Amino acid sequence: MRKKLVGLAMLLAGINICAGEILMGTTTSLDDTGFLTEVSKVLKEEKGVELKWIAKGTGEALELGKRGDVDILFTHDPGREEKFIQDGFGIKRHPLMYNYFVVVTNKERDLTNYPKDLNEVLKKISTENLTFISRGDKSGTHSKELSMWKTSGVDKNFENYKEAGLGMAKTLNLTSELQAFTLSDSGTFLKVKDKFNLQEVTLNEKEPLKNIYSILELSNVEASKKGDIKIFVEFMNSDKATEIMKNFGKTEFGTPLFFVGK
């Protein structure tokens, strides 16, 4: 009987060790698309680790990491991520997957004679004072949008340039309601485009709009969390996670919402 009790105690102890929990700071796009819901389900089933997350713009997510309010980050702003590590807040960056940024507008707008060059599209929006909704929240998408205006040399300080201060899905909804333009990650756009009656502005070059998502390991985390963080990072670099990335959204949209690589 004693041997049975000891064996049961050891089994329960093993379950407790495996069934850890980590809190991640992440972007609204990974939440809005449902990608993290799928990842967390498989992670729990296969590794016994519970993944919870706080979805913010990348800027706010990085601040959560700096303050030690989360255990790990999953964001999409390479420049700020690298600085985050250089400043001593992170120890390693794992680029895992990407999609593309897209310029979108209400489906009722006639885009027949619109230019196919990004800089020319921005120039048209500015000079004609068309409504443009900026995330305005220091997110990765906001950061990319600001760099687009700067690179193009087009003045964004026109009357109908508006800052929403909202997450991606809510910004897309507002863009549709106001028949405006905005910049979105392609994953969230595909997820909500029919619901919000949106269309993509066709451009002739995608590579400058590449949108890379990376996991950042933090410098200061609780010792009790390190084992579960290691399990999560290894899982996200595994063949199983690669399959999730390759197939997520493919059946519903005819294309995955994310692509493996960097």
Coordinates of C-alpha atoms in Angstrom, one line a residue:
M1 CA 0.0 0.0 0.0
R2 CA 2.8 2.4 0.9
K3 CA 4.5 1.7 -2.4
K4 CA 1.3 2.6 -4.2
L5 CA 0.9 5.8 -2.3
V6 CA 4.5 6.8 -3.0
G7 CA 4.0 6.0 -6.7
L8 CA 0.8 8.1 -6.8
A9 CA 2.6 11.0 -5.1
M10 CA 5.4 10.9 -7.6
L11 CA 2.9 10.8 -10.5
L12 CA 1.0 13.8 -9.2
A13 CA 4.3 15.7 -8.6
G14 CA 5.2 15.0 -12.2
I15 CA 1.9 16.4 -13.4
N16 CA 2.4 19.5 -11.4
I17 CA 5.8 20.1 -12.8
C18 CA 4.6 19.7 -16.4
A19 CA 1.4 21.7 -16.0
G20 CA 3.2 25.1 -15.8
E21 CA 1.9 28.5 -16.9
I22 CA 3.5 31.4 -18.7
L23 CA 2.2 34.9 -19.5
M24 CA 3.2 36.4 -22.8
G25 CA 3.1 40.0 -24.0
T26 CA 2.0 40.0 -27.7
T27 CA 0.5 41.9 -30.6
T28 CA -3.2 42.4 -31.3
S29 CA -2.8 40.7 -34.7
L30 CA -1.7 37.4 -33.3
D31 CA -4.7 37.5 -31.0
D32 CA -7.3 38.9 -33.5
T33 CA -6.4 36.2 -36.1
G34 CA -6.9 33.4 -33.5
F35 CA -3.4 32.1 -34.1
L36 CA -2.4 32.1 -30.4
T37 CA -5.6 30.3 -29.5
E38 CA -4.5 27.4 -31.8
V39 CA -0.9 27.5 -30.5
S40 CA -2.0 27.5 -26.9
K41 CA -4.3 24.5 -27.4
V42 CA -1.6 22.3 -29.0
L43 CA 1.0 23.5 -26.4
K44 CA -1.2 22.5 -23.6
E45 CA -2.1 19.1 -25.1
E46 CA 1.4 18.1 -26.0
K47 CA 3.6 19.8 -23.4
G48 CA 1.3 20.5 -20.5
V49 CA 2.2 24.2 -20.4
E50 CA -0.6 26.8 -20.2
L51 CA 0.0 29.9 -22.4
K52 CA -1.8 33.1 -21.5
W53 CA -1.3 36.4 -23.1
I54 CA -1.8 40.1 -23.0
A55 CA -2.5 41.5 -26.5
K56 CA -1.2 45.1 -27.0
G57 CA 0.6 47.0 -29.7
T58 CA 4.2 46.0 -29.9
G59 CA 5.4 49.2 -28.2
E60 CA 3.2 48.5 -25.1
A61 CA 4.1 44.8 -25.2
L62 CA 7.8 45.7 -25.1
E63 CA 7.1 47.9 -22.1
L64 CA 5.5 45.0 -20.3
G65 CA 8.7 43.0 -21.0
K66 CA 10.9 45.8 -19.6
R67 CA 8.9 46.0 -16.4
G68 CA 8.9 42.3 -16.0
D69 CA 5.1 42.1 -16.1
V70 CA 5.3 39.1 -18.6
D71 CA 7.5 36.1 -19.0
I72 CA 8.1 36.3 -22.8
L73 CA 7.2 38.4 -25.8
F74 CA 5.9 37.7 -29.3
T75 CA 6.1 40.9 -31.4
H76 CA 6.7 42.3 -34.9
D77 CA 9.0 45.2 -34.9
P78 CA 12.6 44.0 -35.7
G79 CA 14.3 47.4 -35.1
R80 CA 12.8 47.9 -31.6
E81 CA 13.2 44.3 -30.7
E82 CA 17.0 44.4 -31.5
K83 CA 17.3 47.6 -29.4
F84 CA 15.3 45.9 -26.6
I85 CA 18.0 43.2 -26.5
Q86 CA 20.9 45.7 -26.9
D87 CA 19.5 47.6 -23.9
G88 CA 19.7 44.5 -21.8
F89 CA 16.1 43.7 -21.5
G90 CA 16.2 40.5 -23.6
I91 CA 18.7 37.7 -24.2
K92 CA 17.6 36.2 -27.5
R93 CA 15.3 37.0 -30.5
H94 CA 13.7 34.1 -32.4
P95 CA 12.4 35.2 -35.8
L96 CA 9.7 32.6 -36.6
M97 CA 7.3 33.7 -39.3
Y98 CA 6.1 36.5 -41.4
N99 CA 3.3 37.9 -43.5
Y100 CA 3.0 41.3 -45.2
F101 CA 1.6 44.7 -44.5
V102 CA -1.2 45.8 -46.8
V103 CA -2.9 49.1 -47.5
V104 CA -6.6 48.6 -47.3
T105 CA -9.8 50.6 -47.8
N106 CA -13.6 50.1 -48.0
K107 CA -14.7 47.7 -50.7
E108 CA -17.0 50.3 -52.2
R109 CA -14.1 52.6 -53.3
D110 CA -13.2 52.4 -57.0
L111 CA -9.4 51.6 -57.2
T112 CA -9.3 51.2 -61.0
N113 CA -7.0 54.1 -61.7
Y114 CA -5.0 54.0 -58.5
P115 CA -1.2 53.7 -58.8
K116 CA 0.5 50.4 -58.0
D117 CA 3.5 52.0 -56.4
L118 CA 3.3 52.5 -52.6
N119 CA 4.9 55.9 -52.5
E120 CA 2.5 57.1 -55.2
V121 CA -0.5 55.7 -53.3
L122 CA 0.6 57.6 -50.2
K123 CA 1.1 60.8 -52.3
K124 CA -2.4 60.4 -53.7
I125 CA -3.9 60.0 -50.2
S126 CA -2.1 63.0 -48.9
T127 CA -2.5 65.4 -51.8
E128 CA -6.2 64.6 -52.2
N129 CA -6.8 64.7 -48.4
L130 CA -8.3 61.3 -48.3
T131 CA -9.0 59.9 -44.9
F132 CA -6.2 57.7 -43.5
I133 CA -6.6 56.0 -40.2
S134 CA -3.3 55.4 -38.3
R135 CA -3.1 53.0 -35.5
G136 CA -1.4 55.8 -33.5
D137 CA -0.6 53.4 -30.7
K138 CA 3.2 52.7 -31.1
S139 CA 2.4 49.2 -32.3
G140 CA 4.6 47.4 -34.9
T141 CA 2.1 48.3 -37.6
H142 CA 2.1 52.0 -36.5
S143 CA 5.9 51.9 -36.5
K144 CA 5.9 50.5 -40.1
E145 CA 3.3 53.1 -41.2
L146 CA 5.4 56.0 -39.9
S147 CA 8.5 54.6 -41.7
M148 CA 6.5 54.4 -45.0
W149 CA 5.6 58.1 -44.9
K150 CA 9.2 59.0 -44.0
T151 CA 10.7 56.8 -46.8
S152 CA 8.2 58.1 -49.4
G153 CA 8.9 61.8 -48.5
V154 CA 5.2 62.4 -48.4
D155 CA 3.8 64.7 -45.8
K156 CA 1.4 62.9 -43.5
N157 CA 0.2 66.1 -41.8
F158 CA -2.9 66.5 -43.9
E159 CA -6.3 67.3 -42.4
N160 CA -7.8 63.8 -42.8
Y161 CA -4.9 61.9 -41.3
K162 CA -6.4 60.5 -38.1
E163 CA -4.9 58.5 -35.2
A164 CA -7.2 55.8 -33.8
G165 CA -5.3 54.5 -30.8
L166 CA -6.9 51.1 -31.4
G167 CA -5.9 47.5 -32.0
M168 CA -5.8 46.2 -35.6
A169 CA -9.3 44.7 -35.9
K170 CA -10.9 47.8 -34.4
T171 CA -8.9 50.1 -36.6
L172 CA -10.0 48.1 -39.7
N173 CA -13.6 48.4 -38.6
L174 CA -13.3 52.1 -38.2
T175 CA -11.5 52.3 -41.6
S176 CA -14.5 50.7 -43.2
E177 CA -17.1 52.9 -41.5
L178 CA -15.2 56.0 -42.5
Q179 CA -14.4 54.7 -46.0
A180 CA -10.8 55.5 -45.2
F181 CA -7.4 53.9 -45.8
T182 CA -5.2 52.2 -43.3
L183 CA -2.2 49.9 -43.0
S184 CA -2.8 46.4 -41.7
D185 CA -1.0 43.1 -41.4
S186 CA -2.3 40.7 -44.0
G187 CA -3.4 38.1 -41.5
T188 CA -5.8 40.3 -39.6
F189 CA -7.1 41.8 -42.9
L190 CA -7.9 38.4 -44.3
K191 CA -9.6 37.4 -41.1
V192 CA -12.0 40.4 -41.0
K193 CA -12.2 41.7 -44.6
D194 CA -15.6 40.2 -45.5
K195 CA -17.0 41.2 -42.1
F196 CA -15.9 44.8 -42.5
N197 CA -16.4 45.0 -46.3
L198 CA -12.7 45.8 -47.0
Q199 CA -10.4 45.4 -50.0
E200 CA -6.6 45.5 -50.5
V201 CA -5.0 48.2 -52.6
T202 CA -3.0 46.2 -55.2
L203 CA 0.7 47.1 -55.1
N204 CA 3.5 46.0 -57.5
E205 CA 6.1 45.1 -54.8
K206 CA 5.5 43.2 -51.5
E207 CA 9.0 42.7 -50.2
P208 CA 9.4 46.2 -48.6
L209 CA 6.2 45.4 -46.7
K210 CA 7.4 42.2 -45.1
N211 CA 6.2 41.8 -41.5
I212 CA 8.4 39.5 -39.4
Y213 CA 7.1 38.1 -36.1
S214 CA 9.6 37.1 -33.4
I215 CA 9.7 35.6 -29.9
L216 CA 11.9 37.5 -27.4
E217 CA 13.3 35.8 -24.4
L218 CA 13.6 38.2 -21.5
S219 CA 16.6 38.8 -19.3
N220 CA 14.9 38.9 -15.9
V221 CA 12.3 36.2 -15.4
E222 CA 11.3 34.2 -12.3
A223 CA 13.4 31.1 -11.8
S224 CA 10.2 29.0 -11.5
K225 CA 9.2 30.1 -15.0
K226 CA 12.4 29.3 -16.8
G227 CA 11.6 25.6 -17.5
D228 CA 8.2 26.4 -19.0
I229 CA 9.7 29.2 -21.1
K230 CA 12.3 26.8 -22.4
I231 CA 9.5 24.3 -23.3
F232 CA 7.5 27.0 -25.1
V233 CA 10.5 28.4 -27.1
E234 CA 11.5 24.8 -28.2
F235 CA 7.9 24.1 -29.1
M236 CA 7.7 27.2 -31.3
N237 CA 10.8 26.1 -33.1
S238 CA 9.6 22.6 -33.5
D239 CA 8.1 20.8 -36.6
K240 CA 4.7 20.8 -34.9
A241 CA 4.6 24.6 -34.6
T242 CA 5.9 24.9 -38.1
E243 CA 2.9 22.9 -39.3
I244 CA 0.6 25.2 -37.4
M245 CA 2.1 28.2 -39.1
K246 CA 2.0 26.6 -42.5
N247 CA -1.6 25.6 -42.3
F248 CA -3.3 28.3 -40.1
G249 CA -6.0 29.9 -42.2
K250 CA -5.2 27.9 -45.3
T251 CA -8.5 26.0 -45.5
E252 CA -10.6 29.1 -44.8
F253 CA -8.8 31.7 -46.9
G254 CA -6.9 29.6 -49.5
T255 CA -3.6 30.8 -48.1
P256 CA -2.0 30.6 -44.7
L257 CA -2.1 33.8 -42.6
F258 CA 1.6 33.4 -41.8
F259 CA 4.6 32.0 -43.5
V260 CA 7.5 30.2 -41.9
G261 CA 10.8 32.1 -42.0
K262 CA 12.2 35.5 -41.6

